XYZ file of C-alpha atoms in Angstrom:
432
model
C 34.871 5.872 -0.710
C 37.140 4.386 -3.216
C 34.340 3.091 -5.698
C 30.842 3.402 -6.503
C 30.539 -0.237 -7.403
C 28.963 -2.744 -5.146
C 30.009 -6.317 -4.395
C 27.543 -9.034 -5.364
C 26.589 -9.667 -1.679
C 26.324 -6.054 -0.785
C 22.856 -4.615 0.257
C 21.431 -2.128 -2.167
C 22.896 1.307 -1.687
C 26.053 -0.058 -0.157
C 29.306 1.031 -1.688
C 32.830 -0.706 -1.499
C 35.193 1.031 1.004
C 32.451 1.548 3.517
C 31.832 -0.545 6.513
C 28.661 -2.424 5.411
C 26.543 -2.316 8.596
C 26.623 -1.773 12.389
C 26.144 -4.666 14.583
C 22.442 -5.453 15.471
C 21.622 -5.736 19.044
C 20.769 -9.466 19.489
C 18.433 -8.560 22.354
C 16.220 -6.133 20.309
C 13.246 -6.731 18.204
C 13.794 -8.817 15.007
C 12.483 -7.448 11.614
C 10.069 -10.328 11.504
C 8.470 -9.480 14.760
C 7.884 -6.014 13.481
C 6.105 -7.281 10.322
C 4.258 -9.714 12.191
C 2.727 -7.331 14.648
C 1.511 -4.972 12.113
C 0.282 -7.639 9.825
C -1.629 -9.313 12.568
C -3.257 -5.853 13.415
C -4.008 -5.183 9.806
C -5.582 -8.495 9.201
C -7.930 -8.033 12.132
C -9.012 -4.600 10.747
C -9.575 -6.055 7.253
C -11.696 -8.817 8.877
C -13.748 -6.129 10.588
C -14.020 -4.326 7.349
C -15.380 -7.482 5.851
C -18.020 -7.707 8.457
C -19.089 -4.177 7.888
C -19.193 -4.771 4.113
C -21.425 -7.763 4.577
C -23.776 -5.923 6.929
C -23.816 -3.069 4.112
C -24.889 -5.535 1.481
C -27.709 -6.985 3.680
C -28.962 -3.566 5.130
C -28.034 -1.030 2.416
C -27.004 1.400 5.286
C -24.428 3.783 3.667
C -22.840 4.393 7.077
C -21.816 0.762 6.926
C -20.284 1.232 3.494
C -18.198 4.089 4.759
C -17.118 2.035 7.887
C -16.007 -0.844 5.637
C -13.882 1.506 3.577
C -12.476 3.342 6.567
C -11.590 0.129 8.302
C -10.000 -1.476 5.273
C -7.960 1.575 4.116
C -7.024 3.424 7.256
C -7.119 0.371 9.588
C -5.881 -2.399 7.402
C -4.011 -1.460 4.186
C -2.352 1.565 5.968
C -0.966 -0.626 8.643
C 0.290 -2.901 6.019
C 2.056 -0.073 4.454
C 3.562 1.178 7.818
C 4.681 -2.297 8.890
C 6.082 -3.363 5.464
C 7.672 0.081 4.874
C 9.644 -0.121 8.027
C 10.614 -3.766 7.245
C 11.809 -2.811 3.758
C 13.823 0.241 5.073
C 15.333 -1.814 7.825
C 16.591 -4.439 5.205
C 17.526 -1.856 2.624
C 19.664 0.057 5.265
C 20.845 -3.105 6.985
C 20.241 -1.694 10.398
C 18.432 -2.691 13.464
C 14.633 -2.461 13.390
C 12.750 0.010 15.694
C 12.491 -1.067 19.247
C 9.516 -3.142 20.610
C 8.435 0.086 22.521
C 8.311 2.135 19.315
C 6.318 -0.521 17.533
C 3.894 -0.806 20.520
C 3.304 2.882 20.545
C 2.689 3.000 16.710
C 0.183 0.170 16.858
C -1.571 1.651 19.914
C -2.046 5.136 18.712
C -2.955 3.969 15.014
C -5.593 1.400 16.064
C -6.989 3.658 18.863
C -7.262 6.618 16.310
C -8.863 4.543 13.791
C -11.560 3.217 16.198
C -12.311 6.721 17.499
C -12.694 8.179 14.105
C -15.224 5.366 13.253
C -17.149 5.726 16.478
C -17.243 9.488 16.094
C -18.428 9.583 12.578
C -21.128 6.937 13.166
C -22.303 8.669 16.389
C -21.700 12.305 15.029
C -19.634 13.047 18.085
C -17.018 15.484 16.860
C -14.516 15.346 19.736
C -14.067 11.814 19.187
C -13.127 12.462 15.482
C -10.908 15.154 16.555
C -9.123 12.742 19.079
C -8.930 10.034 16.726
C -7.303 12.261 14.052
C -4.789 13.591 16.518
C -3.826 10.033 17.346
C -3.522 9.043 13.646
C -1.264 12.050 13.039
C 0.791 11.062 16.196
C 1.116 7.544 14.512
C 2.484 9.317 11.448
C 4.968 11.169 13.374
C 6.038 8.016 15.283
C 6.325 6.382 11.878
C 8.629 9.214 10.644
C 10.656 9.143 13.846
C 11.033 5.277 13.285
C 12.457 5.846 9.833
C 14.744 8.676 10.953
C 16.087 6.255 13.815
C 16.877 3.464 11.182
C 18.627 6.111 8.974
C 20.785 7.329 11.999
C 21.919 3.803 12.946
C 22.839 2.853 9.390
C 26.145 3.643 7.749
C 24.527 3.338 4.447
C 22.692 6.055 2.525
C 19.621 4.944 0.884
C 17.643 8.065 0.602
C 14.975 6.965 -2.029
C 14.118 4.144 0.451
C 12.821 6.803 2.817
C 11.678 9.801 0.614
C 8.699 8.042 -0.752
C 7.466 7.274 2.763
C 8.102 10.696 4.068
C 6.138 12.161 1.163
C 3.208 9.724 1.728
C 3.093 10.573 5.341
C 3.015 14.251 4.654
C 0.110 13.782 2.266
C -1.952 11.894 4.952
C -1.363 14.564 7.473
C -3.081 17.008 5.262
C -5.642 14.658 4.261
C -6.668 13.810 7.838
C -7.078 17.614 8.501
C -9.512 17.891 5.526
C -11.409 14.683 6.796
C -11.846 16.467 10.083
C -13.308 19.488 8.306
C -15.548 17.405 6.247
C -17.058 15.516 9.201
C -17.615 19.016 10.957
C -19.494 20.137 7.869
C -17.284 23.209 7.321
C -18.615 25.321 4.327
C -16.212 25.300 1.414
C -17.758 27.202 -1.531
C -14.528 26.937 -3.646
C -14.459 23.393 -4.775
C -14.636 19.900 -3.569
C -12.991 19.321 -0.188
C -13.992 15.660 -0.523
C -12.093 15.432 -3.691
C -8.958 16.800 -2.375
C -9.343 14.510 0.681
C -9.544 11.558 -1.434
C -6.655 12.589 -3.729
C -4.328 13.069 -0.648
C -5.460 9.937 1.015
C -5.618 7.511 -1.846
C -3.028 8.994 -4.282
C -0.944 10.699 -1.727
C -0.729 8.412 1.146
C -1.499 4.962 -0.140
C -0.394 5.601 -3.687
C 3.039 7.247 -2.881
C 3.958 4.390 -0.576
C 3.004 1.659 -3.103
C 4.762 3.373 -6.023
C 7.967 3.926 -3.903
C 7.948 0.479 -2.526
C 7.464 -1.129 -5.941
C 10.973 0.323 -6.996
C 12.705 -2.081 -4.369
C 10.184 -4.692 -3.625
C 9.261 -5.713 -7.251
C 12.904 -6.480 -8.359
C 13.403 -8.495 -5.022
C 10.162 -10.373 -5.556
C 11.001 -11.301 -9.206
C 14.805 -11.959 -8.424
C 15.807 -9.132 -10.884
C 17.389 -5.790 -10.711
C 15.715 -2.266 -11.300
C 16.811 -1.452 -14.888
C 16.577 2.234 -14.757
C 17.253 3.292 -11.212
C 17.703 6.923 -12.294
C 14.097 7.170 -13.149
C 13.125 6.838 -9.547
C 13.721 10.522 -8.962
C 11.589 11.967 -11.817
C 9.003 9.346 -10.684
C 8.818 10.610 -7.174
C 8.719 14.222 -8.294
C 5.947 13.736 -10.833
C 3.921 11.654 -8.538
C 4.063 14.022 -5.683
C 3.505 17.038 -8.045
C 0.521 15.172 -9.436
C -0.886 14.587 -6.038
C -0.488 18.265 -4.963
C -2.068 19.667 -8.142
C -4.753 17.493 -8.201
C -5.690 18.109 -4.696
C -5.454 21.754 -5.369
C -7.554 21.529 -8.445
C -10.236 19.562 -6.697
C -10.177 21.905 -3.663
C -10.655 24.950 -5.642
C -12.535 23.623 -8.663
C -9.616 24.531 -11.129
C -9.668 22.355 -14.214
C -6.186 23.173 -15.580
C -4.667 21.998 -12.233
C -6.786 18.777 -11.977
C -5.706 18.053 -15.549
C -2.113 18.759 -14.685
C -2.252 16.458 -11.670
C -3.878 13.592 -13.527
C -1.338 13.901 -16.248
C 1.638 14.033 -13.817
C 0.382 10.980 -12.170
C -0.163 9.066 -15.429
C 3.379 9.984 -16.579
C 4.821 8.765 -13.181
C 2.840 5.596 -13.335
C 4.169 4.977 -16.859
C 7.741 5.598 -15.774
C 7.188 2.971 -12.998
C 5.668 0.564 -15.464
C 8.680 0.968 -17.963
C 11.066 0.180 -15.012
C 9.225 -2.843 -13.767
C 8.646 -4.197 -17.458
C 12.353 -3.825 -18.168
C 13.147 -5.776 -14.962
C 10.787 -8.506 -16.009
C 12.662 -8.914 -19.249
C 15.754 -9.762 -17.366
C 14.320 -12.445 -15.062
C 15.479 -16.011 -15.304
C 12.984 -17.750 -13.073
C 9.118 -18.352 -13.330
C 6.927 -15.708 -11.713
C 5.273 -16.485 -8.503
C 1.524 -15.897 -7.888
C 2.282 -12.752 -5.730
C 4.590 -11.483 -8.585
C 1.761 -12.060 -11.227
C -0.969 -10.329 -9.122
C 1.280 -7.190 -8.447
C 2.167 -6.984 -12.282
C -1.471 -7.016 -13.219
C -2.207 -4.417 -10.532
C 0.499 -2.021 -11.916
C -0.924 -2.355 -15.359
C -4.394 -1.338 -13.929
C -2.792 1.898 -12.444
C -1.996 3.837 -15.678
C -5.355 2.474 -17.190
C -7.361 3.967 -14.388
C -5.419 7.223 -14.353
C -5.780 7.730 -18.032
C -9.685 7.255 -17.695
C -9.626 9.932 -15.085
C -7.535 12.248 -17.249
C -9.905 11.861 -20.128
C -12.956 12.266 -17.956
C -11.430 15.627 -16.420
C -10.607 16.923 -19.884
C -14.194 16.259 -21.029
C -16.126 17.453 -17.858
C -13.641 19.190 -15.690
C -13.021 18.423 -12.020
C -16.431 16.777 -11.699
C -15.689 14.293 -14.516
C -14.072 11.628 -12.481
C -16.905 11.563 -10.051
C -19.616 11.389 -12.807
C -22.004 8.594 -13.213
C -20.316 5.342 -14.328
C -16.740 6.952 -14.304
C -16.691 6.996 -10.578
C -17.572 3.333 -10.278
C -15.104 2.181 -12.929
C -12.374 4.271 -11.214
C -13.187 2.574 -7.998
C -12.940 -0.763 -9.550
C -9.575 -0.102 -11.585
C -7.784 1.876 -8.738
C -9.089 0.691 -5.487
C -9.999 -3.007 -6.204
C -7.674 -3.311 -8.864
C -4.515 -1.582 -8.212
C -4.481 -1.023 -4.395
C -6.432 -4.370 -3.902
C -4.165 -6.758 -5.931
C -0.902 -5.045 -4.876
C -1.852 -5.587 -1.283
C -3.036 -9.077 -2.016
C 0.241 -9.902 -3.755
C 2.385 -8.348 -1.181
C 0.655 -10.000 1.638
C 0.960 -13.450 0.110
C 4.692 -12.934 -0.334
C 5.420 -11.422 2.909
C 3.445 -14.007 4.880
C 5.383 -16.714 2.958
C 8.575 -14.877 4.111
C 7.367 -14.779 7.728
C 6.476 -18.560 7.587
C 10.003 -19.305 6.266
C 11.520 -17.138 9.104
C 9.427 -18.694 11.867
C 9.863 -22.321 10.618
C 13.118 -22.902 8.894
C 12.236 -26.334 7.690
C 9.628 -24.614 5.350
C 10.718 -23.486 1.957
C 9.442 -20.396 -0.054
C 6.545 -21.622 -2.105
C 7.687 -22.644 -5.545
C 5.915 -21.123 -8.427
C 3.157 -23.333 -10.105
C 2.784 -21.714 -13.467
C -0.489 -23.360 -14.536
C -2.235 -22.645 -11.295
C -0.774 -19.166 -10.878
C -1.654 -18.018 -14.468
C -5.236 -19.221 -13.831
C -5.624 -17.270 -10.700
C -4.210 -14.260 -12.254
C -6.539 -14.574 -15.203
C -9.413 -15.071 -12.667
C -8.429 -11.694 -11.123
C -8.179 -9.924 -14.499
C -11.576 -11.179 -15.529
C -13.099 -10.236 -12.324
C -11.844 -6.668 -12.640
C -12.739 -6.368 -16.335
C -16.282 -7.675 -15.852
C -16.843 -5.579 -12.766
C -15.777 -2.474 -14.613
C -17.823 -3.300 -17.622
C -20.935 -4.011 -15.627
C -20.742 -0.396 -14.448
C -20.792 1.125 -17.903
C -21.787 -1.023 -20.710
C -25.422 -1.840 -19.855
C -24.619 -5.558 -20.415
C -26.065 -8.057 -17.901
C -22.723 -8.567 -16.250
C -23.628 -8.042 -12.690
C -24.046 -11.577 -11.660
C -21.006 -12.944 -13.553
C -18.909 -10.049 -12.116
C -20.010 -10.959 -8.619
C -19.253 -14.566 -9.083
C -15.744 -13.887 -10.559
C -14.788 -11.447 -7.778
C -16.147 -13.677 -5.019
C -14.163 -16.714 -6.536
C -10.959 -14.472 -6.746
C -11.378 -13.213 -3.235
C -12.024 -16.807 -1.733
C -8.865 -18.237 -3.607
C -6.657 -15.460 -2.536
C -8.032 -15.538 0.992
C -7.683 -19.170 1.248
C -4.051 -18.981 0.269
C -3.455 -16.118 2.750
C -5.148 -18.107 5.766
C -2.942 -21.144 4.825
C 0.296 -19.043 4.980
C -0.976 -17.145 8.175
C -1.460 -20.546 9.743
C 2.068 -21.537 8.968
C 3.246 -18.275 10.565
C 1.429 -18.959 13.715
C 2.271 -22.594 14.017
C 5.721 -22.388 15.519
C 4.737 -19.818 18.048
C 1.818 -22.072 19.196
C 4.145 -25.014 19.380
C 6.482 -23.114 21.627
C 3.641 -21.798 23.920
C 2.384 -25.460 24.215
C 5.857 -26.792 24.872
C 6.205 -24.179 27.508
């Protein structure tokens, strides 16, 4: 290794004096196939979640509310994370993607596990929940093996590209175990198993994956570079420390641990925001709609974490789940941070897939007026929704109108892009 510098065309993490990559088997799966498979499965789960959510609004059955969240987070968002994670690592390491067999195994065990858990919880059949949990863990193991395989095939060393996903998978493995204990009604007098379960699944699994992905995905999305790459290590350590201490604090009802957890997560989120903000200041092109939505989402993350920290300082571990606070946190962190991040990433990656499938298509050009308007609409929807839960002001109907409009606008764009992705394949089938 003669120099630590990279050439302008080198992939991230590559060093001069090394062979840049190994030949990729032309008969193997393409990265776009990997992404398409997981995205298609995730979109089906998200659509099923929407149906369950609609049924809940009509009937008020809390089981349907749980089902909608389960299908959206474990079935939909989680598969987006798994598919996009492998896609990004494949690109970052400049290596061959997982085999079609490995992708099929991951999809089969994950979706079967998700459905079995749903059926088991709704019918109170514990063996089904156990079987579903085992399959989800098997999916995590397959995900880890896939990552390890890509590392072994690559001549590059991009450890940060994988460590975030390894940490997130470990959190979900423990979170799944706690979920099984909750379903079985295991007595736990020490604290809140549910709180620990949520900390590991949301902050640990989804949060770690999102924060880690932002370090590579956001600079690529905005055509910039990560200004402070050395902050990635402290960010990872603080984030995982925050997840661990928060989960322990919730599980054992220990206020100092919970406070330390929220504080560590807040500092980690702030480091991420500093890095992304510095990258934005170096941009030379207009921001696309996905970039604007994701930027807004990352601003909402520390806002939600600060609120949770203050609530814990005032009322202990029960503070974030107190009246009003829980609803606002759900709006800021679930709908705002996770929801808008997923929406922005989905719009961008669907456009990438459409471009790969149909080379005559160009990537969507930024439309500043429209893009700012949609982003402002999303910000107003989140703000009014949060205020409606705590202010006592008559904002319920305006908030509903704003978030419905935001959802419809983003969904319409996603459907248009998904149709462009499917068009070349349909044409080939018709021609055959």
